[in-house]
Short mmCIF file of C-alpha atoms and ligand atoms in Angstrom, two decimals:
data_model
loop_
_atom_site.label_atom_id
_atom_site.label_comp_id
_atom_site.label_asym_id
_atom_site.label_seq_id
_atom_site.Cartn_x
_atom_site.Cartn_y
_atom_site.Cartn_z
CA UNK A 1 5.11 26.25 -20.76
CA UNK A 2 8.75 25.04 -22.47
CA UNK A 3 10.31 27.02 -19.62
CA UNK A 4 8.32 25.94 -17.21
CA UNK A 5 9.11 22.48 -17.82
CA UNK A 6 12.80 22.91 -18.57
CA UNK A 7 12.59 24.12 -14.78
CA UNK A 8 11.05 21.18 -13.49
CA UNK A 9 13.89 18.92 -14.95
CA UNK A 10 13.50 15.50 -15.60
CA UNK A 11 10.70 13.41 -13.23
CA UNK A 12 12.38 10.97 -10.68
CA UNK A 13 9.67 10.72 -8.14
CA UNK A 14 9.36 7.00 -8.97
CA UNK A 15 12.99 6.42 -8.13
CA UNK A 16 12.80 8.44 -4.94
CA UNK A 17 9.63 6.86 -4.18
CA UNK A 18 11.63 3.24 -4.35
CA UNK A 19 14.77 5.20 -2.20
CA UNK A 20 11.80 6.18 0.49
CA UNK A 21 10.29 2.17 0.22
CA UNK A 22 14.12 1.17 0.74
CA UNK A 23 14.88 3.45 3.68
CA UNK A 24 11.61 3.17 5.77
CA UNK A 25 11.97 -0.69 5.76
CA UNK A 26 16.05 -2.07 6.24
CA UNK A 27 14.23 -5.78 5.82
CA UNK A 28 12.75 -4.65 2.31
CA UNK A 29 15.31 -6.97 -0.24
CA UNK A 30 15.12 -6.00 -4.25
CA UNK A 31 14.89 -8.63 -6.73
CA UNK A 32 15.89 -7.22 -10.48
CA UNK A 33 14.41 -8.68 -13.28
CA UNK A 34 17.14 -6.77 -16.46
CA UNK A 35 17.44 -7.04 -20.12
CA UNK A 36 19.30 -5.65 -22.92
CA UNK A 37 18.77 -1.74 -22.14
CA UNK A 38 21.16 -2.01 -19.11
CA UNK A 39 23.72 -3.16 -21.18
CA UNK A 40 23.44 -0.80 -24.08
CA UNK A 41 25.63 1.60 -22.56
CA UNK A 42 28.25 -0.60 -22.12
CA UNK A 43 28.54 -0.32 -25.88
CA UNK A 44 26.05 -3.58 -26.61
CA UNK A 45 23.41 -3.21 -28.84
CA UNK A 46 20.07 -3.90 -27.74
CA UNK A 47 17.35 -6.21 -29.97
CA UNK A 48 14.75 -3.67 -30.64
CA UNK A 49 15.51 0.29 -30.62
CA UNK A 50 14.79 1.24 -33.54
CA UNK A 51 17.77 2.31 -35.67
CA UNK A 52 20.38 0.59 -33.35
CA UNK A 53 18.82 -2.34 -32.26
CA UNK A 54 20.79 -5.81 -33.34
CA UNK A 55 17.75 -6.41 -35.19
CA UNK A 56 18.42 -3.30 -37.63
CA UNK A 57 21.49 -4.19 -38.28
CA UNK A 58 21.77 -7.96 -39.67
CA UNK A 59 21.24 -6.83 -43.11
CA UNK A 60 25.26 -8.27 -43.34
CA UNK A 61 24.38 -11.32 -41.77
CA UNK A 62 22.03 -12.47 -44.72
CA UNK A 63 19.49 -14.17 -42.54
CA UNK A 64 15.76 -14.99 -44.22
CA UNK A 65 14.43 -13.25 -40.61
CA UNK A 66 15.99 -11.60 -37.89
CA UNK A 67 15.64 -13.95 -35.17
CA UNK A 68 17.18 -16.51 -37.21
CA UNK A 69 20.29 -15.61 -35.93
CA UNK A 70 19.35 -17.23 -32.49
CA UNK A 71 17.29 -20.08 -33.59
CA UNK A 72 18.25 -23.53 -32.90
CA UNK A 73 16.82 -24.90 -36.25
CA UNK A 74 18.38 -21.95 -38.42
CA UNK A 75 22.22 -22.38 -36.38
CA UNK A 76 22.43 -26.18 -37.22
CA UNK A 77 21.75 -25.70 -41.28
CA UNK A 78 24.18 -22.58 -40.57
CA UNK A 79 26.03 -21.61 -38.02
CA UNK A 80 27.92 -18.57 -39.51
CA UNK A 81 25.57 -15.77 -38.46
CA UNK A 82 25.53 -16.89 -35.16
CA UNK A 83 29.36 -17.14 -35.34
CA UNK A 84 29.39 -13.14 -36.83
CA UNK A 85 27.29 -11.94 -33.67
CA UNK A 86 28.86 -13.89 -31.18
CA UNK A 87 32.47 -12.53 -32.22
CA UNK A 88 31.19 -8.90 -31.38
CA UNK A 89 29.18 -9.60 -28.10
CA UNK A 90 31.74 -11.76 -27.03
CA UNK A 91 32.25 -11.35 -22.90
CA UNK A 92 35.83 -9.42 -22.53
CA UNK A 93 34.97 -6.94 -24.95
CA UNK A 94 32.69 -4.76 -22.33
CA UNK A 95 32.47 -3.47 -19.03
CA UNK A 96 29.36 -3.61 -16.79
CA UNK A 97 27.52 -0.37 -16.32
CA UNK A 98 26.54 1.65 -12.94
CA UNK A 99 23.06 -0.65 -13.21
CA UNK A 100 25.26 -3.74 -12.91
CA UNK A 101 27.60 -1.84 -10.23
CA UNK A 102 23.89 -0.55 -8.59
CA UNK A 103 23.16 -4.35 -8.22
CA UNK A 104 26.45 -5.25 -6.55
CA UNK A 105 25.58 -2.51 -3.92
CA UNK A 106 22.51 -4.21 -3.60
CA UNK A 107 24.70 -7.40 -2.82
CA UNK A 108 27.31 -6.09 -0.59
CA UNK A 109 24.59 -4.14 1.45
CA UNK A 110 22.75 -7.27 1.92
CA UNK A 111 19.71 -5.81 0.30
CA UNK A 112 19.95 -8.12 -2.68
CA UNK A 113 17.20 -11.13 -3.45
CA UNK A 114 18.13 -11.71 -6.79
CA UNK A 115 18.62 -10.69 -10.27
CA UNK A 116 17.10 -12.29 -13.23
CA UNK A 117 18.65 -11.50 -16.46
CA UNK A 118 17.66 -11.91 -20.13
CA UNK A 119 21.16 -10.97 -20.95
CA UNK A 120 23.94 -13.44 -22.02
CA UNK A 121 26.77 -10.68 -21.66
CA UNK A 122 28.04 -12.39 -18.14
CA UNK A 123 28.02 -8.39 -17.47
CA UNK A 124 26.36 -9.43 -13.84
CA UNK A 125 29.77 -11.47 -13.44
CA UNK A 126 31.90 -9.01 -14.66
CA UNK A 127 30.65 -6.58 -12.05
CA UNK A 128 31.13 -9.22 -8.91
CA UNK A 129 27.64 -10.35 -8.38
CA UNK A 130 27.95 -14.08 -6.51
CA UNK A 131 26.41 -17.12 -8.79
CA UNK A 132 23.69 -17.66 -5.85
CA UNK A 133 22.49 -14.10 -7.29
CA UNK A 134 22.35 -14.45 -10.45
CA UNK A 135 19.63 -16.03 -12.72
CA UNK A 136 20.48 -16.23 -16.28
CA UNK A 137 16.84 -17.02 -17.49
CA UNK A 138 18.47 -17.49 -21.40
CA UNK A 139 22.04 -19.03 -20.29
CA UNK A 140 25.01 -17.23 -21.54
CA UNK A 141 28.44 -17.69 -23.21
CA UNK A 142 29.59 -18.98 -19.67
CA UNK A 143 29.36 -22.91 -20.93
CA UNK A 144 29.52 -24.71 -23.43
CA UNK A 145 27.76 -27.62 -24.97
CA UNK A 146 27.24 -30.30 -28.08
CA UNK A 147 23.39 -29.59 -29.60
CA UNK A 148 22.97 -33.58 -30.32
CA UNK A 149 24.56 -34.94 -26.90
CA UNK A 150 24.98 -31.95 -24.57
CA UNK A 151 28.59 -33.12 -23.74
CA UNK A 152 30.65 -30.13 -22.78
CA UNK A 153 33.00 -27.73 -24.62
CA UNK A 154 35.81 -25.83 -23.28
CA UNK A 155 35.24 -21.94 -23.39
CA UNK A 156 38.69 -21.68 -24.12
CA UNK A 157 38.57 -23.51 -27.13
CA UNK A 158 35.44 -22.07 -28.35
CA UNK A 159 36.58 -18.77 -27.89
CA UNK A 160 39.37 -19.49 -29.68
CA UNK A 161 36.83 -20.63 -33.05
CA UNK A 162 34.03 -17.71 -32.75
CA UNK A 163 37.09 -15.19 -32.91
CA UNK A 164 38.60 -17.13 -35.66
CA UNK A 165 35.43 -17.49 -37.56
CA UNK A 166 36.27 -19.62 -40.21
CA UNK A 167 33.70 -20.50 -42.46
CA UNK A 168 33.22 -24.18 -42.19
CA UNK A 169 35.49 -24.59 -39.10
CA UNK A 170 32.83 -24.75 -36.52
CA UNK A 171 33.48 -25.92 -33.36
CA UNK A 172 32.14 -29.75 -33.56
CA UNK A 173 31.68 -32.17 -30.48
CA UNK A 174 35.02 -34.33 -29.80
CA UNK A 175 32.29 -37.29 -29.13
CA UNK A 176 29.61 -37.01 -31.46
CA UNK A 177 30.71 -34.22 -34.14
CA UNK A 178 27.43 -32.52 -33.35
CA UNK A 179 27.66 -29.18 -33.61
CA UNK A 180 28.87 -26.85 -30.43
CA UNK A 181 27.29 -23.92 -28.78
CA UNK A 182 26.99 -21.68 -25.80
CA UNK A 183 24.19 -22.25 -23.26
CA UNK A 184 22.38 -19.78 -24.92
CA UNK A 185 18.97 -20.35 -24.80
CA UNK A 186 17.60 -20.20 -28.74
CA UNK A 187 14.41 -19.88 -29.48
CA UNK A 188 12.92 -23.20 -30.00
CA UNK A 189 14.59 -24.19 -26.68
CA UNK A 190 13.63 -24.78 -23.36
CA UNK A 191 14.53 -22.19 -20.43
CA UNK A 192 16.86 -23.85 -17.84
CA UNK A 193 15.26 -25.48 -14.95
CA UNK A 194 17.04 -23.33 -12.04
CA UNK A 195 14.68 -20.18 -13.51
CA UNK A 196 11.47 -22.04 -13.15
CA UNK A 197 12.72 -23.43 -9.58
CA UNK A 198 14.64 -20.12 -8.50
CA UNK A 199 11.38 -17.66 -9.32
CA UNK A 200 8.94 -20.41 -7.61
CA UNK A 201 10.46 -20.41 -4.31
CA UNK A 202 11.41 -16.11 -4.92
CA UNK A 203 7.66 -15.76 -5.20
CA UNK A 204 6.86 -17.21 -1.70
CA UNK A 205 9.06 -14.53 -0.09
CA UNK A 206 8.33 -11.69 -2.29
CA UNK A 207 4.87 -10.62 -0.65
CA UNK A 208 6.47 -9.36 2.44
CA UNK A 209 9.47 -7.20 2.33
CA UNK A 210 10.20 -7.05 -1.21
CA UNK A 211 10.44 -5.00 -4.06
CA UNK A 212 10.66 -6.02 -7.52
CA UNK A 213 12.41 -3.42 -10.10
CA UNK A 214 12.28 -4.49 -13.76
CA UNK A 215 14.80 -2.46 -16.16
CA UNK A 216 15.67 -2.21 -19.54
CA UNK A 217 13.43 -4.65 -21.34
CA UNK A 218 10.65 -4.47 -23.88
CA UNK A 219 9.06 -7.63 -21.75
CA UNK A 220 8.40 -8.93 -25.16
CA UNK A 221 10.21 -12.36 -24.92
CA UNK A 222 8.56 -15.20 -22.74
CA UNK A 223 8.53 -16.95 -20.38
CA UNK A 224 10.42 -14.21 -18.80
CA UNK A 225 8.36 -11.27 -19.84
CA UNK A 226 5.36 -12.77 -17.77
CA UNK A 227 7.29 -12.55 -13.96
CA UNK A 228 5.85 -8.85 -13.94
CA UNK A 229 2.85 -9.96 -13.79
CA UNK A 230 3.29 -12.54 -11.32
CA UNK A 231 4.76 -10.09 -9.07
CA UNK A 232 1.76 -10.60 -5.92
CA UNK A 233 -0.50 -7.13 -5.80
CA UNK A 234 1.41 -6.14 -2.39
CA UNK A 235 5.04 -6.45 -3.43
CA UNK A 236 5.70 -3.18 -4.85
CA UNK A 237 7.14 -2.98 -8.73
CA UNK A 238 9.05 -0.50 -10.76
CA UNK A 239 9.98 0.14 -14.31
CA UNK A 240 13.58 1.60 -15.47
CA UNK A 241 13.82 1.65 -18.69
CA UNK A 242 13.06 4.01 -21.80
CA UNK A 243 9.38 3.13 -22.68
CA UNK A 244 6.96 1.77 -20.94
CA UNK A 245 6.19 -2.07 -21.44
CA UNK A 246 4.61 -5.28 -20.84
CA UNK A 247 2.85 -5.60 -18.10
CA UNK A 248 3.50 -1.76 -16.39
CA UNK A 249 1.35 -1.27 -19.80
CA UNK A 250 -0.63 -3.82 -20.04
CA UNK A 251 -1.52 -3.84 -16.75
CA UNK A 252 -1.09 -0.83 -15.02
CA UNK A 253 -1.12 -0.91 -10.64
CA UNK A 254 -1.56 2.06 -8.93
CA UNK A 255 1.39 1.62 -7.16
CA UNK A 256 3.60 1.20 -10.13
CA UNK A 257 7.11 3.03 -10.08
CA UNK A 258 7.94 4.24 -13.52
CA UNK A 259 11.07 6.07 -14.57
CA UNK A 260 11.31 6.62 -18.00
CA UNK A 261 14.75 7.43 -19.27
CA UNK A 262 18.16 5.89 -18.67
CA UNK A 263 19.03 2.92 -16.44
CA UNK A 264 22.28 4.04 -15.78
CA UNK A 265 20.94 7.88 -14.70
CA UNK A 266 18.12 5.81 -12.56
CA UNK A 267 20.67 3.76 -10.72
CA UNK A 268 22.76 7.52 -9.56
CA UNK A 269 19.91 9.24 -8.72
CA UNK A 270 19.04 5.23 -6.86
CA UNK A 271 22.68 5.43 -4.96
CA UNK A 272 21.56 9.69 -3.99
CA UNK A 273 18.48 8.45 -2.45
CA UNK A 274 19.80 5.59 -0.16
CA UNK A 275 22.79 7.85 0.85
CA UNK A 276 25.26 5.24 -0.90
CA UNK A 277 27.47 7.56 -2.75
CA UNK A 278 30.73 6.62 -0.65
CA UNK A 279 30.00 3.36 -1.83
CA UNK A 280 29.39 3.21 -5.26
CA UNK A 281 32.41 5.71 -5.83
CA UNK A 282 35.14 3.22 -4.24
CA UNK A 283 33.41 0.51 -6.02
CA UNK A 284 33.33 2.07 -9.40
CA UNK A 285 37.32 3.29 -8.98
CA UNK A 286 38.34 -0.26 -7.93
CA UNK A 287 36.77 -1.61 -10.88
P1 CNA B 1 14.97 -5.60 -26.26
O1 CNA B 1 13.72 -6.21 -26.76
O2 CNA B 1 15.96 -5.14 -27.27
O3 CNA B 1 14.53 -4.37 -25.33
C1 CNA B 1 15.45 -3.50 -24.75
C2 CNA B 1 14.68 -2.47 -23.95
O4 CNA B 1 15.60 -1.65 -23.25
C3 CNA B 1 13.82 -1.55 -24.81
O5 CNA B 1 12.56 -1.39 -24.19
C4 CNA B 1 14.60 -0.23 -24.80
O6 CNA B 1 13.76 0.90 -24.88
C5 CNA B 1 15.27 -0.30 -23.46
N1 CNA B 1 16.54 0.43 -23.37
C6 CNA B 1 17.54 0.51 -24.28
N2 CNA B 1 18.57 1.23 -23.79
C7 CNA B 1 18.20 1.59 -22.53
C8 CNA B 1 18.84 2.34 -21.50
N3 CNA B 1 20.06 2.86 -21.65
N4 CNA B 1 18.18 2.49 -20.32
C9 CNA B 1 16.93 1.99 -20.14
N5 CNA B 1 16.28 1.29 -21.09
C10 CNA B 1 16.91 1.08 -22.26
O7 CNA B 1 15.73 -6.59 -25.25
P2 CNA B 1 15.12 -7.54 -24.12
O8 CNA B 1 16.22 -7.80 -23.17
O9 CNA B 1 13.83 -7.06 -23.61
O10 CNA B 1 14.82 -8.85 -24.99
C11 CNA B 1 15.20 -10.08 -24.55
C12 CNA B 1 16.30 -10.69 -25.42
C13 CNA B 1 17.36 -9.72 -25.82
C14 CNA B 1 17.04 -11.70 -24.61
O11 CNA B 1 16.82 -12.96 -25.13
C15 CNA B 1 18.52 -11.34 -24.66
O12 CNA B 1 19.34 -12.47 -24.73
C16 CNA B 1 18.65 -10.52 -25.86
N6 CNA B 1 19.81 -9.60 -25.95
C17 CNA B 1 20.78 -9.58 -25.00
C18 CNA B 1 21.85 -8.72 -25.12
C19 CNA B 1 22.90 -8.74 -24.05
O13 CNA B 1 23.21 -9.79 -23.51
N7 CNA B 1 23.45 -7.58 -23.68
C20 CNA B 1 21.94 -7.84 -26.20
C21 CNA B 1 20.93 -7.88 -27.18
C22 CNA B 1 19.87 -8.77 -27.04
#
């Protein structure tokens, strides 16, 4: 039976079932909906793998839970974890992966609705996607602002502090001396307006030629982790990522599209089925 199924090789019907969806219909658009997994081989660690997830690994950072480290009532009695973290994941550091280069493709082939991201890495940036593409549902290091009067803070000058990391010499608001931080949505804090508005008017187009492909999340954060389930019954979904989650288990449709494994080995075997190889070879070498 091993042999057997060391024959059969891994199972990517669901991602040639999404290159057939893709091919039949040259209208059919994908919207993305990504988390941390597509970034963990860039070298970023994700929340919650066990063993290498962030949340593993605070035990340095000294915090009473692990989500402290990203909540807004935790970061103004004591910024310094926050400070720690944001010195490693700091955008510069990494390069996107081939499911951030897959989603460019999407772009320049004009087969891209949008992609919503959990992820603050700016990794969508880094691999060219436009701003009208991108959604990031929990902000990211790309602005900053003053927690008591929202007045603005030059990235330049914050970068400059979170690589420092001083203890006590927090970046403070020129104005108000509040405390200064990314756009990063905490917990305890509201999701920026553009998601809610950006997803509402998505929805009305995603019933006809659409195709929704969630990958590498635990859908265990909301709001976000509900837009699976939202997806209307017609509009095709699949799942890239290495367990099955939220909603795909929750809630299991028949026509589900679930890859288990690797986002970045889903997005090659992706390019293989849609013929795009040519494409996503000059595209990786020029970046
Ligand atoms: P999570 O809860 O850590 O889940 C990650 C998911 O990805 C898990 O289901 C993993 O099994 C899966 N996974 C890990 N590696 C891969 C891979 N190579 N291929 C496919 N699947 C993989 O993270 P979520 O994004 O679901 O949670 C939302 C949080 C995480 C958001 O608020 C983010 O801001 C936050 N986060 C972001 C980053 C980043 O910006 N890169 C890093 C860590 C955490």
């Amino acid at each position: 039976v091993l042999n057997i199924l060391a024959m059969a090789g891994p199972d990517y019907s669901a991602l040639k079932q999404i290159g057939a969806i893709l091919n039949k219909n040259p209208k059919c658009k994908v919207v993305f909906l990504v988390g941390a997994g597509v970034s963990t081989a860039c070298g970023i660690p994700d929340f919650r793998t066990p063993g290498t997830g962030l949340y593993d690994n605070l035990e340095k950072l000294n915090l009473p839970f692990a989500e402290a480290v990203f909540d807004i009532e935790y970061f103004e009695k004591n910024p310094q974890p926050f400070y720690a973290l944001a010195k490693e994941l700091y955008p510069g550091n990494f390069q996107p992966s081939k499911l951030h280069y897959l989603m460019r493709l999407f772009q320049d082939k004009g087969r891209l609705r949008r992609v919503y991201t959990q992820n603050i890495d700016t990794l969508e940036r880094a691999a060219g996607l436009r701003d009208e593409f991108i959604i990031e549902a929990h902000g990211s290091f790309h602005a900053n602002h003053c927690i008591k009067c929202d007045k603005q803070y030059s990235m330049d000058k914050f970068k400059t502090k979170i690589l420092a990391e001083k203890p006590d010499d927090f970046a403070k608001c020129e104005s108000c001396k509040g405390l200064i931080k990314p756009k990063i949505v905490f917990f305890g804090e509201n999701l920026p307006s553009v998601f809610f508005d950006t997803w509402d008017g998505d929805l009305e187009l995603l019933s006809k030629d659409h195709i929704v492909i969630v990958a590498g999340t635990s859908l265990s954060v909301y709001p976000f982790a509900a837009l699976p389930t939202e997806v209307p019954k017609a509009t095709p979904r699949a799942l890239l990522n290495l367990q099955v989650a939220g909603d795909f288990k929750s809630n299991p449709r028949k026509s589900d599209m679930i890859f288990k494994g690797e986002a970045e080995e889903a997005a090659e075997v992706i390019v293989q089925e849609l013929g795009w190889e040519d494409a996503f070879e000059t595209l990786l070498e020029q970046e």
